[in-house]
Amino acid sequence: MPSDTLWSIGELAEHAGVTVKTVRFYSDRGLLPEAARSPGGHRRYGPDALDRLRLIRSLRALDLPVPDVGRVVLDEDDGLGAALENVVAGRLRELGTQMTALRWREAALHLLRDCPPGERAERLRLVGAVSAPPSTAAPARFWKRWLPARFPARLLSSFLEQAVPQPPDDPTPEQVLAFARLHALVSGPCLSGVLCQPTAHRTADGWRPAVLYEGLTEAYALAAPELRAGRAPSDGEALDCFVTAYARALGVPDTSAFRRRLSAQLASDPRIDRYWELTAVLISPASGRPEPTPGTAHDWLLTALDAELATA
């Protein structure tokens, strides 16, 4: 095709197999290059406009928004490189979020369809209070209230990664129900109250919470393989690390007397077992042993401490 060929808007539309309205739409947005104007002021287009129009149609066939299409086609020096990569990456993220939301809604519908009729109203209320895909803002807010005041930001971020379960991308109906129940649990009025917090959080003097939670994080990590293997609670490195975390946080030595006092204190602390039960459902595979959580690791270590004291 000669490079000096010029077409009217109607001729360009015919060559491209689109309507005149379509050509005018993209031309008005500056996406189609005009080669010239007729004596009467009408637009004239060359082969470059036809190539551009075909590129636009290909991009729109992928459901890319017009602004994104414009960023790709107007960056002539890019050679469909970085601009297209960025647009495609952004669109893939959007589609991933949309697909996750659809899978959550599908699992929620299965949950409602398959449950006993007498439970549908309650489950609908629980599921209806959670977005799709669900947000972890409510559990994160709960932990920020639960943890000691003036908690270091670095340590808070690390703890939230362990304690706040990330919703699975392809959930089972049971996981949808577990997250909905978790959301309702942490949104209730009691769990964030001061009286519900462990003694270590309420003590004004003597405690160093950053030291405590750094040590607990390590102790939970050491206990996790024991839990995965199904081993009974026992003394060892994980238990020593657990007790040392409390001792260092108080600035006292790890002695037998301290271990007895610690056992009594931890036994009387408030429990949030239900939170960790629901978390295990969310992070564990549908079949197999539940994944350890900070809560189950804490219980395993406390049981190991009590067993050690019983045999001392």
Coordinates of C-alpha atoms in Angstrom, one line a residue:
M1 CA 0.0 0.0 0.0
P2 CA 1.5 3.4 -1.0
S3 CA 2.7 5.4 1.9
D4 CA 1.0 8.5 0.5
T5 CA -2.5 6.9 0.4
L6 CA -5.1 9.0 2.2
W7 CA -8.5 8.0 3.3
S8 CA -11.6 9.7 4.6
I9 CA -12.9 8.7 8.0
G10 CA -15.5 6.5 6.3
E11 CA -12.9 4.8 4.1
L12 CA -10.6 4.1 7.1
A13 CA -13.6 2.6 8.9
E14 CA -14.3 0.3 5.9
H15 CA -10.6 -0.8 5.7
A16 CA -10.5 -1.5 9.4
G17 CA -13.9 -3.2 9.5
V18 CA -15.3 -0.9 12.2
T19 CA -17.9 1.8 12.3
V20 CA -17.3 5.5 11.6
K21 CA -18.4 6.2 15.1
T22 CA -15.5 4.0 16.4
V23 CA -13.0 5.8 14.3
R24 CA -14.3 9.2 15.4
F25 CA -14.2 8.0 19.1
Y26 CA -10.5 7.2 19.0
S27 CA -9.6 10.1 16.7
D28 CA -11.2 12.6 19.1
R29 CA -9.1 11.2 21.9
G30 CA -5.9 11.7 19.9
L31 CA -5.2 8.0 19.4
L32 CA -5.3 8.0 15.6
P33 CA -2.7 10.0 13.7
E34 CA -4.2 12.4 11.1
A35 CA -2.1 12.6 7.9
A36 CA -3.8 15.7 6.6
R37 CA -7.0 17.7 6.3
S38 CA -9.2 18.1 3.2
P39 CA -9.8 21.7 1.8
G40 CA -13.1 21.5 3.6
G41 CA -11.4 20.6 6.9
H42 CA -12.2 16.9 6.9
R43 CA -9.8 14.5 8.4
R44 CA -7.6 12.3 6.2
Y45 CA -5.8 9.2 7.4
G46 CA -2.9 7.2 6.1
P47 CA -1.7 3.6 6.6
D48 CA -0.3 4.5 10.0
A49 CA -3.8 5.2 11.2
L50 CA -5.0 1.8 10.0
D51 CA -2.1 0.0 11.8
R52 CA -2.9 2.0 14.9
L53 CA -6.6 1.2 14.7
R54 CA -5.8 -2.5 14.4
L55 CA -3.5 -2.3 17.5
I56 CA -6.2 -0.5 19.4
R57 CA -8.7 -3.3 18.5
S58 CA -6.3 -6.0 19.7
L59 CA -5.8 -4.2 23.0
R60 CA -9.5 -3.6 23.5
A61 CA -10.2 -7.3 22.7
L62 CA -8.2 -8.0 25.9
D63 CA -10.7 -5.8 27.8
L64 CA -8.0 -3.1 28.5
P65 CA -9.6 0.2 29.4
V66 CA -9.3 3.0 26.9
P67 CA -6.9 5.1 29.2
D68 CA -4.5 2.1 29.3
V69 CA -4.8 1.6 25.6
G70 CA -3.9 5.2 25.1
R71 CA -0.8 4.8 27.3
V72 CA 0.4 1.9 25.1
V73 CA -0.3 3.3 21.6
L74 CA 0.9 6.8 22.3
D75 CA 4.3 5.7 23.5
E76 CA 5.7 5.3 20.0
D77 CA 9.3 4.9 21.1
D78 CA 8.4 2.1 23.5
G79 CA 8.0 -0.5 20.9
L80 CA 5.2 -2.2 22.9
G81 CA 7.7 -2.8 25.7
A82 CA 7.6 -1.2 29.1
A83 CA 4.2 0.6 28.6
L84 CA 2.5 -2.6 27.5
E85 CA 4.2 -4.7 30.3
N86 CA 3.0 -2.2 32.9
V87 CA -0.6 -2.1 31.6
V88 CA -0.8 -5.9 31.3
A89 CA 0.7 -6.4 34.8
G90 CA -1.9 -4.0 36.3
R91 CA -4.7 -5.7 34.5
L92 CA -3.6 -9.1 35.6
R93 CA -3.6 -7.8 39.2
E94 CA -7.2 -6.5 38.8
L95 CA -8.3 -9.8 37.2
G96 CA -6.7 -11.8 40.0
T97 CA -8.6 -9.8 42.6
Q98 CA -11.8 -10.2 40.7
M99 CA -11.3 -13.9 40.3
T100 CA -10.6 -14.3 44.0
A101 CA -13.8 -12.4 44.8
L102 CA -15.8 -14.7 42.5
R103 CA -14.3 -17.8 44.1
W104 CA -15.2 -16.5 47.5
R105 CA -18.8 -15.7 46.4
E106 CA -19.0 -19.2 44.8
A107 CA -17.8 -20.9 48.0
A108 CA -20.2 -18.7 50.1
L109 CA -23.1 -19.8 47.9
H110 CA -22.2 -23.4 48.2
L111 CA -22.0 -22.9 52.0
L112 CA -25.6 -21.5 52.0
R113 CA -26.9 -24.1 49.6
D114 CA -25.5 -27.1 51.5
C115 CA -26.1 -26.2 55.1
P116 CA -29.2 -27.2 57.1
P117 CA -32.1 -24.9 56.5
G118 CA -32.2 -23.9 60.2
E119 CA -28.6 -22.5 60.0
R120 CA -29.0 -20.5 56.8
A121 CA -30.1 -17.3 58.4
E122 CA -27.2 -17.2 60.8
R123 CA -24.6 -18.1 58.1
L124 CA -26.1 -15.5 55.7
R125 CA -25.7 -12.9 58.4
L126 CA -22.1 -13.9 59.1
V127 CA -21.1 -14.1 55.4
G128 CA -22.9 -11.0 54.5
A129 CA -20.8 -9.0 56.9
V130 CA -17.6 -9.8 55.1
S131 CA -16.5 -8.4 51.7
A132 CA -15.3 -10.6 48.8
P133 CA -12.4 -11.0 48.7
P134 CA -12.4 -10.4 52.5
S135 CA -10.3 -7.8 54.2
T136 CA -8.0 -8.5 57.1
A137 CA -8.4 -5.0 58.6
A138 CA -10.6 -6.2 61.5
P139 CA -8.2 -8.9 62.8
A140 CA -5.3 -6.5 62.4
R141 CA -7.2 -3.9 64.5
F142 CA -8.0 -6.5 67.1
W143 CA -4.3 -7.3 67.6
K144 CA -3.3 -3.7 67.7
R145 CA -5.7 -3.2 70.6
W146 CA -4.7 -6.5 72.2
L147 CA -1.0 -6.1 72.2
P148 CA 0.8 -3.9 74.7
A149 CA 0.8 -0.2 74.3
R150 CA 3.8 1.5 72.5
F151 CA 4.6 -1.8 70.7
P152 CA 7.5 -1.3 68.3
A153 CA 6.3 -0.9 64.7
R154 CA 8.8 -3.4 63.3
L155 CA 7.8 -6.1 65.8
L156 CA 4.1 -5.3 65.3
S157 CA 4.4 -5.9 61.6
S158 CA 6.2 -9.1 62.1
F159 CA 3.7 -10.4 64.6
L160 CA 0.7 -9.4 62.4
E161 CA 2.2 -11.5 59.6
Q162 CA 2.0 -14.6 61.9
A163 CA -1.2 -13.8 63.7
V164 CA -3.5 -12.5 61.0
P165 CA -4.5 -15.3 58.6
Q166 CA -4.5 -14.4 54.9
P167 CA -7.7 -15.4 53.2
P168 CA -7.0 -18.2 50.7
D169 CA -7.5 -17.3 47.0
D170 CA -9.5 -20.4 46.4
P171 CA -11.4 -21.1 49.6
T172 CA -13.6 -24.0 50.6
P173 CA -17.1 -23.3 52.0
E174 CA -15.7 -24.2 55.4
Q175 CA -12.9 -21.6 55.1
V176 CA -15.5 -18.9 54.1
L177 CA -17.5 -19.7 57.2
A178 CA -14.3 -19.8 59.4
F179 CA -13.3 -16.3 58.2
A180 CA -16.8 -14.9 58.7
R181 CA -16.8 -16.3 62.2
L182 CA -13.3 -14.9 62.8
H183 CA -14.4 -11.5 61.6
A184 CA -17.4 -11.6 63.9
L185 CA -15.3 -12.7 66.8
V186 CA -12.7 -9.9 66.6
S187 CA -15.4 -7.3 65.9
G188 CA -17.2 -8.1 69.2
P189 CA -17.0 -5.7 72.2
C190 CA -15.2 -8.1 74.7
L191 CA -12.0 -9.2 73.1
S192 CA -10.5 -5.8 72.8
G193 CA -11.2 -4.9 76.4
V194 CA -8.3 -4.3 78.9
L195 CA -9.6 -7.0 81.2
C196 CA -9.3 -9.5 78.5
Q197 CA -5.6 -8.9 78.0
P198 CA -2.9 -11.1 79.4
T199 CA -1.1 -10.1 82.6
A200 CA 2.0 -9.2 80.7
H201 CA 0.1 -6.5 78.8
R202 CA -1.5 -5.0 81.8
T203 CA 1.5 -4.7 84.0
A204 CA 2.7 -1.1 84.2
D205 CA 6.3 -1.6 85.3
G206 CA 8.9 -4.2 84.8
W207 CA 7.8 -5.7 81.5
R208 CA 9.6 -5.2 78.3
P209 CA 7.1 -6.3 75.7
A210 CA 9.4 -6.0 72.7
V211 CA 11.9 -8.4 74.4
L212 CA 9.0 -10.8 75.3
Y213 CA 7.5 -11.0 71.8
E214 CA 10.8 -11.3 70.0
G215 CA 11.6 -14.3 72.2
L216 CA 8.1 -15.8 71.8
T217 CA 8.3 -15.6 68.1
E218 CA 11.5 -17.7 68.2
A219 CA 9.9 -20.1 70.6
Y220 CA 6.8 -20.6 68.5
A221 CA 9.0 -21.2 65.4
L222 CA 10.9 -23.9 67.3
A223 CA 7.7 -25.6 68.5
A224 CA 6.1 -25.6 65.0
P225 CA 8.0 -28.7 63.8
E226 CA 7.0 -30.6 66.9
L227 CA 3.4 -29.7 66.3
R228 CA 3.5 -30.7 62.6
A229 CA 5.1 -34.1 63.6
G230 CA 2.3 -34.6 66.2
R231 CA 4.8 -35.0 69.1
A232 CA 3.7 -34.7 72.7
P233 CA 4.7 -31.5 74.6
S234 CA 8.2 -32.0 76.1
D235 CA 11.1 -30.0 77.4
G236 CA 13.9 -28.9 75.1
E237 CA 15.1 -25.9 73.2
A238 CA 11.6 -24.6 72.4
L239 CA 10.5 -24.7 76.0
D240 CA 13.7 -23.1 77.2
C241 CA 13.4 -20.3 74.6
F242 CA 9.8 -19.8 75.7
V243 CA 10.6 -19.4 79.4
T244 CA 13.7 -17.3 78.7
A245 CA 11.5 -14.8 76.7
Y246 CA 9.4 -14.1 79.8
A247 CA 12.4 -14.1 82.1
R248 CA 14.3 -11.6 80.0
A249 CA 11.2 -9.4 79.6
L250 CA 11.0 -9.2 83.4
G251 CA 14.8 -8.9 83.9
V252 CA 14.9 -11.9 86.2
P253 CA 16.8 -15.2 86.0
D254 CA 15.2 -18.4 84.7
T255 CA 14.9 -20.6 87.8
S256 CA 12.6 -23.4 89.0
A257 CA 10.7 -20.9 91.2
F258 CA 10.3 -18.6 88.2
R259 CA 9.0 -21.4 86.1
R260 CA 6.4 -22.3 88.7
R261 CA 5.2 -18.7 88.9
L262 CA 5.1 -18.4 85.2
S263 CA 3.0 -21.5 84.8
A264 CA 0.5 -20.2 87.3
Q265 CA 0.3 -16.8 85.6
L266 CA -0.1 -18.2 82.1
A267 CA -2.8 -20.7 83.3
S268 CA -4.9 -17.7 84.6
D269 CA -4.4 -15.5 81.6
P270 CA -7.4 -15.0 79.3
R271 CA -7.6 -17.3 76.3
I272 CA -8.6 -16.8 72.7
D273 CA -8.7 -20.4 71.7
R274 CA -11.5 -19.8 69.3
Y275 CA -9.4 -17.3 67.3
W276 CA -6.7 -19.8 66.8
E277 CA -9.1 -22.6 65.9
L278 CA -10.6 -20.5 63.1
T279 CA -7.1 -19.4 62.0
A280 CA -6.0 -23.0 61.7
V281 CA -9.0 -23.7 59.4
L282 CA -7.9 -20.8 57.1
I283 CA -4.2 -21.7 56.8
S284 CA -4.4 -25.5 56.8
P285 CA -5.0 -27.7 53.7
A286 CA -8.4 -29.3 53.4
S287 CA -7.0 -32.7 54.3
G288 CA -4.1 -33.4 56.7
R289 CA -2.8 -32.2 60.0
P290 CA -3.7 -28.5 60.9
E291 CA -0.9 -26.0 60.5
P292 CA 0.6 -24.6 63.7
T293 CA -0.5 -21.2 64.8
P294 CA 1.0 -19.0 67.5
G295 CA -1.9 -20.0 69.7
T296 CA -1.4 -23.8 69.3
A297 CA 2.4 -23.3 69.8
H298 CA 1.8 -21.3 73.0
D299 CA -0.5 -24.1 74.3
W300 CA 2.0 -26.8 73.4
L301 CA 4.8 -24.9 75.2
L302 CA 2.6 -24.2 78.3
T303 CA 1.7 -27.9 78.5
A304 CA 5.4 -28.8 78.2
L305 CA 6.2 -26.4 81.0
D306 CA 3.5 -27.9 83.3
A307 CA 4.8 -31.5 82.4
E308 CA 8.3 -30.5 83.3
L309 CA 7.2 -29.0 86.6
A310 CA 5.1 -32.1 87.4
T311 CA 8.2 -34.3 87.0
A312 CA 10.6 -32.0 88.7

